[in-house]
Coordinates of C-alpha atoms (C1' of nucleotides) in Angstrom, one line a residue:
Chain A
M262 CA 42.2 166.7 35.2
A263 CA 43.7 164.7 38.0
K264 CA 45.3 166.4 40.9
V265 CA 49.1 166.2 40.9
D266 CA 50.8 164.6 43.7
T267 CA 53.3 167.0 45.2
S268 CA 55.6 164.3 46.2
L269 CA 56.3 163.6 42.5
V270 CA 57.7 167.0 41.9
A271 CA 58.8 168.4 45.2
H272 CA 62.4 167.3 44.7
L273 CA 62.8 169.1 41.4
P274 CA 65.3 172.0 41.2
L275 CA 62.5 174.2 40.1
F276 CA 60.8 173.9 43.5
A277 CA 63.9 174.0 45.7
G278 CA 63.2 176.1 48.7
V279 CA 59.5 176.1 48.2
K280 CA 57.4 175.0 51.2
P281 CA 55.1 172.0 50.7
E282 CA 52.0 174.1 51.2
D283 CA 53.2 176.6 48.8
L284 CA 54.0 173.9 46.3
E285 CA 50.4 172.7 46.5
E286 CA 49.2 176.2 45.7
I287 CA 51.5 176.4 42.8
L288 CA 50.3 173.1 41.4
R289 CA 46.7 174.1 41.8
E290 CA 47.3 176.6 39.0
A291 CA 48.6 173.9 36.7
R292 CA 46.8 171.3 34.6
S293 CA 48.3 168.3 33.1
A294 CA 48.1 167.0 29.6
R295 CA 49.1 164.0 27.6
Y296 CA 50.9 164.3 24.2
P297 CA 51.1 161.2 22.0
K298 CA 54.3 160.3 20.3
N299 CA 55.2 162.7 17.4
S300 CA 52.6 165.3 18.4
A301 CA 53.4 169.0 18.5
I302 CA 53.2 170.7 21.9
F303 CA 53.8 174.2 20.6
E304 CA 55.1 175.7 17.4
Q305 CA 57.8 178.2 16.9
G306 CA 56.4 181.7 16.5
A307 CA 53.1 180.8 18.2
D308 CA 51.8 182.9 21.0
A309 CA 53.4 181.7 24.2
Q310 CA 50.3 180.9 26.2
S311 CA 51.7 178.3 28.5
F312 CA 54.9 177.0 30.1
F313 CA 55.6 173.4 30.8
L314 CA 57.1 170.9 33.2
L315 CA 57.7 167.5 31.7
L316 CA 56.6 164.6 33.8
H317 CA 56.9 161.6 31.5
G318 CA 58.3 161.0 28.1
H319 CA 60.7 163.1 26.0
V320 CA 60.4 166.3 24.0
R321 CA 62.5 167.7 21.2
A322 CA 62.9 171.4 21.0
A323 CA 63.9 172.5 17.5
K324 CA 64.4 175.8 15.8
T325 CA 63.7 176.3 12.1
T326 CA 65.2 178.8 9.7
P327 CA 63.2 180.9 7.3
T328 CA 64.6 178.6 4.6
G329 CA 63.4 175.4 6.4
E330 CA 66.5 174.1 7.9
Q331 CA 66.2 172.8 11.4
I332 CA 68.4 172.3 14.4
V333 CA 67.6 170.5 17.6
V334 CA 68.0 173.0 20.4
R335 CA 67.7 170.3 23.1
Y336 CA 65.9 167.2 24.3
V337 CA 63.8 167.7 27.4
A338 CA 63.8 164.9 29.9
P339 CA 61.3 164.3 32.7
G340 CA 61.6 166.9 35.5
E341 CA 62.8 169.7 33.2
T342 CA 60.9 172.8 32.3
F343 CA 60.4 174.0 28.7
G344 CA 58.5 176.7 26.9
L345 CA 59.6 179.4 29.3
A346 CA 59.3 182.1 26.8
M347 CA 57.8 184.5 29.3
A348 CA 60.6 184.2 31.7
I349 CA 62.9 185.7 29.1
G350 CA 60.4 188.4 28.1
A351 CA 59.3 186.8 24.8
T352 CA 55.7 186.6 23.8
R353 CA 56.2 183.9 21.2
Y354 CA 57.9 180.5 21.4
P355 CA 61.3 180.7 19.9
A356 CA 61.3 177.0 19.0
T357 CA 58.9 174.1 18.2
A358 CA 58.3 171.4 20.8
I359 CA 57.5 167.9 19.7
A360 CA 56.8 164.9 21.9
V361 CA 59.2 162.2 20.6
D362 CA 57.5 159.6 22.9
D363 CA 54.1 159.5 24.6
S364 CA 54.6 162.3 27.1
V365 CA 52.8 164.0 30.0
A366 CA 53.4 167.5 31.1
L367 CA 52.2 170.0 33.6
I368 CA 51.0 173.2 32.1
W369 CA 50.7 176.7 33.6
P370 CA 49.2 179.6 31.8
T371 CA 51.9 182.1 31.0
S372 CA 49.8 184.7 32.7
A373 CA 50.3 183.0 36.0
W374 CA 54.1 183.4 36.0
P375 CA 54.3 187.0 37.3
R376 CA 52.0 186.2 40.1
L377 CA 53.8 183.0 41.0
V378 CA 57.2 184.7 40.9
E379 CA 55.9 187.5 43.1
R380 CA 54.5 185.1 45.7
F381 CA 57.4 182.6 45.5
P382 CA 60.6 184.4 44.7
S383 CA 62.6 181.2 44.8
L384 CA 60.9 180.3 41.5
A385 CA 62.7 183.1 39.8
A386 CA 66.0 182.2 41.4
N387 CA 65.7 178.6 40.6
T388 CA 64.7 179.3 37.0
L389 CA 67.6 181.7 36.7
Q390 CA 69.8 178.9 37.7
T391 CA 68.4 176.5 35.1
V392 CA 68.5 179.1 32.3
G393 CA 72.0 180.0 33.3
T394 CA 73.1 176.4 33.1
R395 CA 71.5 176.1 29.7
L396 CA 73.3 179.2 28.6
Q397 CA 76.6 177.5 29.7
E398 CA 75.7 174.4 27.8
S399 CA 74.9 176.4 24.8
H400 CA 78.3 178.1 24.9
T401 CA 80.0 174.8 25.2
R402 CA 78.1 173.7 22.1
I403 CA 79.3 176.7 20.2
L404 CA 82.8 176.0 21.4
E405 CA 82.6 172.5 20.1
M406 CA 81.1 173.5 16.8
S407 CA 83.9 176.0 16.4
T408 CA 86.9 173.8 17.3
Q409 CA 86.0 170.2 16.9
Q410 CA 85.4 167.9 13.9
V411 CA 82.1 166.2 13.3
E412 CA 83.1 162.9 14.7
Q413 CA 84.0 164.4 18.1
R414 CA 80.9 166.5 18.1
V415 CA 78.8 163.4 17.5
A416 CA 80.6 161.6 20.3
H417 CA 79.9 164.4 22.7
A418 CA 76.3 164.6 21.7
L419 CA 75.8 160.9 22.3
L420 CA 77.5 161.1 25.6
R421 CA 75.3 163.9 26.8
L422 CA 72.2 162.1 25.6
A423 CA 73.4 159.0 27.5
K424 CA 74.0 161.0 30.6
Q425 CA 70.6 162.7 30.4
S426 CA 68.5 159.9 29.2
G427 CA 70.5 156.8 29.2
K428 CA 69.1 153.5 30.2
K429 CA 71.6 151.0 31.5
L430 CA 71.6 147.7 29.8
D431 CA 74.0 144.7 30.2
R432 CA 75.4 145.4 26.8
G433 CA 75.8 149.2 27.4
I434 CA 73.8 152.3 27.6
E435 CA 70.8 152.9 25.4
I436 CA 69.4 156.3 24.5
D437 CA 65.9 156.0 26.0
F438 CA 63.9 157.5 23.2
P439 CA 63.6 157.2 19.5
I440 CA 66.3 159.3 17.8
S441 CA 67.3 159.3 14.2
R442 CA 70.5 160.0 12.3
Q443 CA 68.9 163.1 11.2
D444 CA 68.2 164.2 14.7
I445 CA 71.8 163.7 15.7
A446 CA 72.9 165.6 12.6
Q447 CA 70.7 168.5 13.7
M448 CA 72.3 168.5 17.1
T449 CA 75.8 168.6 15.8
G450 CA 75.6 170.7 12.8
T451 CA 76.2 168.1 10.1
T452 CA 74.2 165.9 7.7
L453 CA 72.4 162.6 8.3
H454 CA 74.8 161.0 5.8
T455 CA 77.9 161.9 7.7
V456 CA 76.3 160.8 11.0
S457 CA 75.4 157.5 9.3
R458 CA 78.9 157.0 8.1
I459 CA 80.3 157.7 11.6
L460 CA 78.0 155.4 13.3
S461 CA 78.7 152.6 10.8
G462 CA 82.3 153.0 11.5
W463 CA 81.8 152.9 15.2
E464 CA 79.6 149.9 14.9
Q465 CA 82.4 148.1 13.1
Q466 CA 84.7 148.9 16.0
G467 CA 82.2 147.6 18.5
L468 CA 81.7 151.1 20.1
V469 CA 78.0 151.2 19.4
E470 CA 75.1 149.1 18.4
S471 CA 72.4 150.9 16.5
G472 CA 69.4 150.6 14.3
R473 CA 66.3 152.4 13.3
Q474 CA 66.0 155.4 15.7
R475 CA 67.8 153.5 18.3
I476 CA 71.4 153.7 19.6
I477 CA 73.2 151.8 22.3
L478 CA 76.6 152.8 23.5
R479 CA 78.4 149.5 24.0
D480 CA 81.7 151.1 25.0
P481 CA 81.0 154.5 26.5
H482 CA 84.6 154.9 27.6
G483 CA 85.8 154.3 24.1
I484 CA 83.5 157.1 22.9
V485 CA 84.8 159.4 25.6
V486 CA 88.3 158.7 24.2
L487 CA 87.1 159.6 20.7
A488 CA 85.4 162.8 22.0
E489 CA 88.5 164.0 23.6
R490 CA 91.0 163.0 21.0
S491 CA 92.8 166.0 19.4
P492 CA 92.0 166.4 15.7
D493 CA 95.2 164.9 14.4
S494 CA 96.0 162.1 16.7
G495 CA 94.6 159.5 14.4
V496 CA 95.6 155.9 14.7
A497 CA 98.5 155.5 12.3
Chain B
M173 CA 86.1 204.9 45.7
A174 CA 83.8 207.6 44.4
K175 CA 80.1 207.3 45.0
V176 CA 78.1 206.2 42.0
D177 CA 75.4 208.6 40.7
T178 CA 72.2 206.7 40.6
S179 CA 70.9 208.6 37.7
L180 CA 73.6 207.0 35.5
V181 CA 72.3 203.5 36.0
A182 CA 68.7 203.9 37.0
H183 CA 67.4 203.4 33.5
L184 CA 69.2 200.1 33.0
P185 CA 67.2 196.9 32.5
L186 CA 68.9 195.4 35.5
F187 CA 67.3 197.9 37.8
A188 CA 63.8 198.1 36.2
G189 CA 61.2 198.3 38.9
V190 CA 63.7 199.1 41.6
K191 CA 62.8 202.2 43.7
P192 CA 65.4 205.0 43.7
E193 CA 66.1 204.7 47.4
D194 CA 66.6 200.9 47.0
L195 CA 68.9 201.5 44.1
E196 CA 71.0 203.7 46.3
E197 CA 71.2 200.9 48.8
I198 CA 72.2 198.5 46.1
L199 CA 74.9 200.8 44.8
R200 CA 76.3 201.3 48.2
E201 CA 77.4 197.6 48.1
A202 CA 79.3 198.2 44.9
R203 CA 82.7 199.7 44.3
S204 CA 83.9 200.8 40.9
A205 CA 87.2 200.1 39.2
R206 CA 89.0 201.1 36.1
Y207 CA 90.6 198.5 33.7
P208 CA 93.1 199.7 31.2
K209 CA 93.0 198.5 27.6
N210 CA 94.0 194.8 27.2
S211 CA 93.9 194.1 30.9
A212 CA 92.2 191.0 32.3
I213 CA 89.2 191.5 34.5
F214 CA 88.9 187.9 35.4
E215 CA 90.2 184.6 34.1
Q216 CA 88.2 181.5 33.1
G217 CA 88.3 179.0 36.0
A218 CA 89.1 181.5 38.7
D219 CA 87.0 181.8 41.7
A220 CA 84.0 184.0 41.0
Q221 CA 84.4 186.5 43.7
S222 CA 82.6 189.4 42.0
F223 CA 80.0 190.3 39.4
F224 CA 80.1 193.3 37.2
L225 CA 78.2 196.1 35.5
L226 CA 80.1 197.8 32.8
L227 CA 79.9 201.6 32.8
H228 CA 82.4 202.6 30.1
G229 CA 84.5 200.8 27.6
H230 CA 84.1 197.4 26.1
V231 CA 84.9 193.9 27.4
R232 CA 85.5 190.7 25.5
A233 CA 84.3 187.4 27.1
A234 CA 86.1 184.4 25.7
K235 CA 86.2 180.7 26.4
T236 CA 89.3 178.6 26.0
T237 CA 89.5 174.9 25.3
P238 CA 91.9 172.6 27.1
T239 CA 93.9 172.6 23.9
G240 CA 94.2 176.4 23.8
E241 CA 91.6 177.3 21.1
Q242 CA 89.5 180.3 21.9
I243 CA 86.1 181.5 21.0
V244 CA 84.6 184.9 21.8
V245 CA 81.4 184.4 23.7
R246 CA 80.3 188.0 23.5
Y247 CA 81.3 191.6 23.7
V248 CA 80.0 193.5 26.6
A249 CA 78.8 197.0 26.0
P250 CA 78.2 199.7 28.6
G251 CA 75.1 199.1 30.7
E252 CA 75.4 195.3 30.5
T253 CA 76.3 192.9 33.3
F254 CA 78.9 190.3 33.1
G255 CA 80.6 187.7 35.3
L256 CA 77.3 186.5 36.7
A257 CA 78.6 183.1 37.5
M258 CA 76.7 183.0 40.8
A259 CA 73.4 183.6 39.3
I260 CA 73.7 180.4 37.5
G261 CA 75.1 178.5 40.4
A262 CA 78.7 178.3 39.4
T263 CA 81.5 179.1 41.7
R264 CA 84.1 179.7 38.9
Y265 CA 84.0 182.0 35.9
P266 CA 83.2 180.0 32.8
A267 CA 85.1 182.5 30.6
T268 CA 87.8 185.1 30.6
A269 CA 87.0 188.8 30.5
I270 CA 89.4 191.2 29.0
A271 CA 88.9 195.0 28.6
V272 CA 89.4 195.7 24.9
D273 CA 89.3 199.5 25.6
D274 CA 90.0 201.5 28.8
S275 CA 86.9 200.5 30.8
V276 CA 85.1 201.2 34.0
A277 CA 82.9 198.8 35.8
L278 CA 80.8 198.5 39.0
I279 CA 81.8 195.5 41.1
W280 CA 79.7 193.7 43.7
P281 CA 81.1 190.8 45.7
T282 CA 79.4 187.6 44.7
S283 CA 78.5 187.1 48.4
A284 CA 76.2 190.1 48.2
W285 CA 74.0 188.5 45.5
P286 CA 71.8 186.3 47.6
R287 CA 71.1 189.2 50.0
L288 CA 70.3 191.6 47.2
V289 CA 68.0 189.2 45.5
E290 CA 66.2 188.5 48.7
R291 CA 65.6 192.2 49.4
F292 CA 64.9 193.1 45.8
P293 CA 63.3 190.3 43.9
S294 CA 63.1 192.3 40.7
L295 CA 66.8 191.9 40.4
A296 CA 66.3 188.2 39.9
A297 CA 63.5 188.7 37.5
N298 CA 65.5 191.2 35.5
T299 CA 68.5 189.1 35.4
L300 CA 66.5 186.1 34.3
Q301 CA 65.3 188.2 31.5
T302 CA 68.8 189.1 30.4
V303 CA 70.1 185.6 30.7
G304 CA 67.2 184.3 28.8
T305 CA 67.8 186.8 26.0
R306 CA 71.4 185.7 25.9
L307 CA 70.3 182.1 25.7
Q308 CA 68.2 183.0 22.7
E309 CA 71.0 184.7 21.0
S310 CA 73.2 181.8 21.7
H311 CA 70.7 179.5 20.0
T312 CA 70.6 181.8 17.1
R313 CA 74.3 181.6 16.8
I314 CA 74.2 177.8 16.9
L315 CA 71.6 177.9 14.2
E316 CA 73.8 180.1 12.0
M317 CA 76.8 178.0 12.5
S318 CA 74.8 174.9 11.5
T319 CA 73.2 176.2 8.5
Q320 CA 75.1 179.2 7.0
Q321 CA 78.4 179.6 5.3
V322 CA 81.2 181.6 6.7
E323 CA 80.5 184.7 4.7
Q324 CA 77.0 184.9 5.9
R325 CA 78.0 184.3 9.5
V326 CA 80.6 187.1 9.3
A327 CA 78.0 189.4 7.9
H328 CA 75.6 188.6 10.7
A329 CA 78.3 189.1 13.3
L330 CA 79.3 192.5 12.0
L331 CA 75.7 193.6 11.8
R332 CA 75.2 192.6 15.5
L333 CA 78.3 194.4 16.5
A334 CA 77.2 197.5 14.6
K335 CA 73.8 197.4 16.3
Q336 CA 75.3 196.9 19.7
S337 CA 78.3 199.1 19.5
G338 CA 78.1 201.0 16.2
K339 CA 79.0 204.6 15.9
K340 CA 77.4 206.5 13.1
L341 CA 79.8 208.2 10.8
D342 CA 79.0 210.1 7.6
R343 CA 80.6 207.3 5.6
G344 CA 78.8 204.5 7.5
I345 CA 78.8 202.7 10.8
E346 CA 82.0 202.1 12.7
I347 CA 82.5 199.3 15.3
D348 CA 83.3 201.4 18.3
F349 CA 86.2 199.4 19.7
P350 CA 89.3 197.7 18.5
I351 CA 88.5 194.3 16.9
S352 CA 90.8 192.1 14.9
R353 CA 90.2 189.6 12.1
Q354 CA 91.1 187.0 14.7
D355 CA 88.3 188.2 17.0
I356 CA 85.7 188.0 14.3
A357 CA 87.0 184.5 13.4
Q358 CA 86.5 183.5 17.0
M359 CA 82.9 184.8 16.9
T360 CA 82.0 183.0 13.8
G361 CA 83.8 179.7 14.0
T362 CA 86.3 180.2 11.3
T363 CA 89.9 181.3 10.8
L364 CA 91.4 184.8 10.7
H365 CA 92.6 184.0 7.1
T366 CA 89.1 183.4 5.9
V367 CA 87.8 186.5 7.6
S368 CA 90.6 188.5 6.0
R369 CA 89.8 187.2 2.6
I370 CA 86.1 188.0 3.1
L371 CA 86.7 191.5 4.2
S372 CA 89.1 192.1 1.4
G373 CA 86.4 191.1 -1.0
W374 CA 83.9 193.3 0.6
E375 CA 86.3 196.2 0.6
Q376 CA 86.6 195.8 -3.2
Q377 CA 82.9 196.0 -3.5
G378 CA 82.7 199.1 -1.3
L379 CA 80.8 197.3 1.4
V380 CA 83.2 198.0 4.2
E381 CA 86.3 200.0 4.9
S382 CA 88.7 198.4 7.3
G383 CA 92.1 198.4 8.8
R384 CA 94.1 197.3 11.7
Q385 CA 91.5 196.4 14.4
R386 CA 89.0 198.7 12.8
I387 CA 86.0 198.1 10.7
I388 CA 83.5 200.5 9.1
L389 CA 80.3 199.3 7.5
R390 CA 80.0 201.6 4.5
D391 CA 76.9 199.9 3.1
P392 CA 75.0 198.2 6.0
H393 CA 72.1 197.4 3.8
G394 CA 74.4 195.6 1.3
I395 CA 75.7 193.5 4.1
V396 CA 72.2 192.7 5.3
V397 CA 71.6 191.4 1.8
L398 CA 74.7 189.2 2.0
A399 CA 73.7 187.9 5.4
E400 CA 70.3 186.8 4.2
R401 CA 71.2 185.5 0.8
S402 CA 70.6 181.8 0.5
P403 CA 73.8 179.8 0.0
D404 CA 73.6 179.3 -3.7
S405 CA 72.2 182.5 -5.0
G406 CA 75.5 183.9 -6.0
V407 CA 75.8 186.6 -8.6
A408 CA 76.4 184.8 -11.8
Chain C
dC147 C1' 112.9 208.5 12.3
dA148 C1' 114.3 203.7 12.4
dG149 C1' 113.2 199.2 14.5
dG150 C1' 110.4 195.7 16.2
dG151 C1' 106.3 193.6 16.8
dT152 C1' 101.6 192.7 16.1
dG153 C1' 98.0 192.4 12.8
dT154 C1' 96.8 191.7 7.9
dT155 C1' 97.0 190.0 3.2
dT156 C1' 97.6 186.5 -0.1
dG157 C1' 99.0 182.2 -2.6
dC158 C1' 98.7 177.3 -2.9
dG159 C1' 97.7 172.9 -1.9
dA160 C1' 95.1 169.5 1.1
dT161 C1' 90.8 167.7 2.8
dA162 C1' 86.8 167.1 5.7
dG163 C1' 82.5 167.0 4.9
dC164 C1' 78.7 168.2 1.6
dT165 C1' 75.6 167.1 -2.3
dC166 C1' 73.5 164.2 -5.3
dA167 C1' 72.0 159.6 -6.3
dA168 C1' 70.4 155.1 -5.6
dA169 C1' 69.9 151.0 -3.3
dA170 C1' 68.8 148.4 0.8
dC171 C1' 66.5 147.9 5.0
dG172 C1' 63.0 147.4 8.5
dG173 C1' 58.5 147.9 10.7
dG174 C1' 54.0 148.8 11.0
dC175 C1' 49.6 148.4 9.0
dA176 C1' 46.0 146.5 5.9
Chain D
dT181 C1' 51.5 137.9 5.1
dG182 C1' 52.9 141.3 1.9
dC183 C1' 53.1 146.1 0.8
dC184 C1' 54.5 150.8 1.6
dC185 C1' 56.9 154.4 3.6
dG186 C1' 60.3 156.4 6.4
dT187 C1' 65.1 155.5 7.7
dT188 C1' 69.6 154.1 6.8
dT189 C1' 73.5 152.9 4.1
dT190 C1' 76.9 153.6 0.7
dG191 C1' 79.2 155.4 -3.5
dA192 C1' 81.4 159.1 -6.1
dG193 C1' 82.5 163.6 -7.1
dC194 C1' 82.9 168.4 -5.6
dT195 C1' 84.1 172.5 -3.1
dA196 C1' 84.2 175.7 0.7
dT197 C1' 87.2 176.3 3.9
dC198 C1' 91.3 175.2 6.4
dG199 C1' 96.4 174.9 7.2
dC200 C1' 100.7 176.4 6.2
dA201 C1' 103.9 179.8 4.7
dA202 C1' 105.6 184.0 3.4
dA203 C1' 105.4 188.7 2.5
dC204 C1' 103.5 193.0 3.9
dA205 C1' 101.7 197.1 6.4
dC206 C1' 100.9 199.8 10.2
dC207 C1' 101.7 201.6 14.8
dC208 C1' 104.1 202.4 18.7
dT209 C1' 108.4 203.0 20.9
dG210 C1' 112.9 204.3 21.7

DNA sequence: CAGGGTGTTTGCGATAGCTCAAAACGGGCA
DNA sequence: TGCCCGTTTTGAGCTATCGCAAACACCCTG
């Protein structure tokens, strides 16, 4: 277990207002681990023994129904925390976390959280902020699912992914991790078939370029237009 | 402005782990106000000058799209906090809060939050817990909207309302505040027409008894069955 | 007690998106 | 290099739910 360089994480929102020497103390309680592509980090319903800070790679958090349907709760990008069950008073993970790319994360034992929060109250405040933001985003998503059609929802989802994990290319913006039609369907509350049809259409119009688990937004602005277009203002 | 009796609020999750004398200090910073039925407490987009703890009544938090569509984010019951924009680092309210019944709330100025959290770190921890729980619920709602049909979603919504704000009657459980078909539609991502049709059907089967802004679950268990029934297992 | 207004019910198309089915595709691995 | 498997595409019906429209019922007010 290599020692973590504080300079790599000092700027993260989680550690805002934490003194460098304190940060070192916090990091001493963590270990780091590597997760190969497609490996599970934790399973929904399992005992929440740890919480995580993603350093490299990308992680998909998904929730499964008793009947086996899944939705993608979110994609975790480097610098973000996940598996914070303890912070919300849960003892089990409410979702499953899978590395969608080779990934590296810092891991703290859940049991360390109360002590850390006591010693460094800004941790609680910072986490509150993050969780609050996620709650907002979650409400936005509900609003979208209630009021928008599938095409607009897919547009919004891609734009968010591009903002969070977009890689600038000459030809456009590429989503920087493998993502399937199925994944997008599970983010937007539709089926992979519908997503496929939509992307095919967009490809024809030159809005995107896509392939197996790969999407490039060639005309981000055009997609913004789609995302904001009111349901009936179709091109005559 | 009458002084608030600590015994009324001491047991609330928000104040868990706060010493009685500290609680008094916290309450000294608050004032209380009365909101008549159907009055606005704050508007989406307005400057978040205060945060609230509901003492009596019921409050509906709703989010509006640029195009005027609304969804109900949640109903606030007595003992719950709302308008915590500051906790999540926002300066404007992300939703509109309306008293659906004559209501009374404690009000703190947003500016007091940082000081309070500094002096009483358990406030942050407790709030984190609450917000985390709401995030969970929010994810559950997304899961439902993605995977269930309208009838099941309405069933779940009513069951949650009954649990949160149900009043036991001989004939069943009554939702203890005025709620319209439209409101339920905005909680479940459908239209008031569809909700009306569903409730009419249920009324025929003796599952509910309902009228103008009033719903009584006459057979809660029957509704649980509906809520959990897989999409296709209709009665032949 | 009548009037007006909000909330509710119900009918009747219209349709977005689902389901089922099958073929084509692409990439990694032996 | 060729095979195999997971992913994507596309077609063709089907239906749950919406959208519109109109009639209705209840409650509060004057």
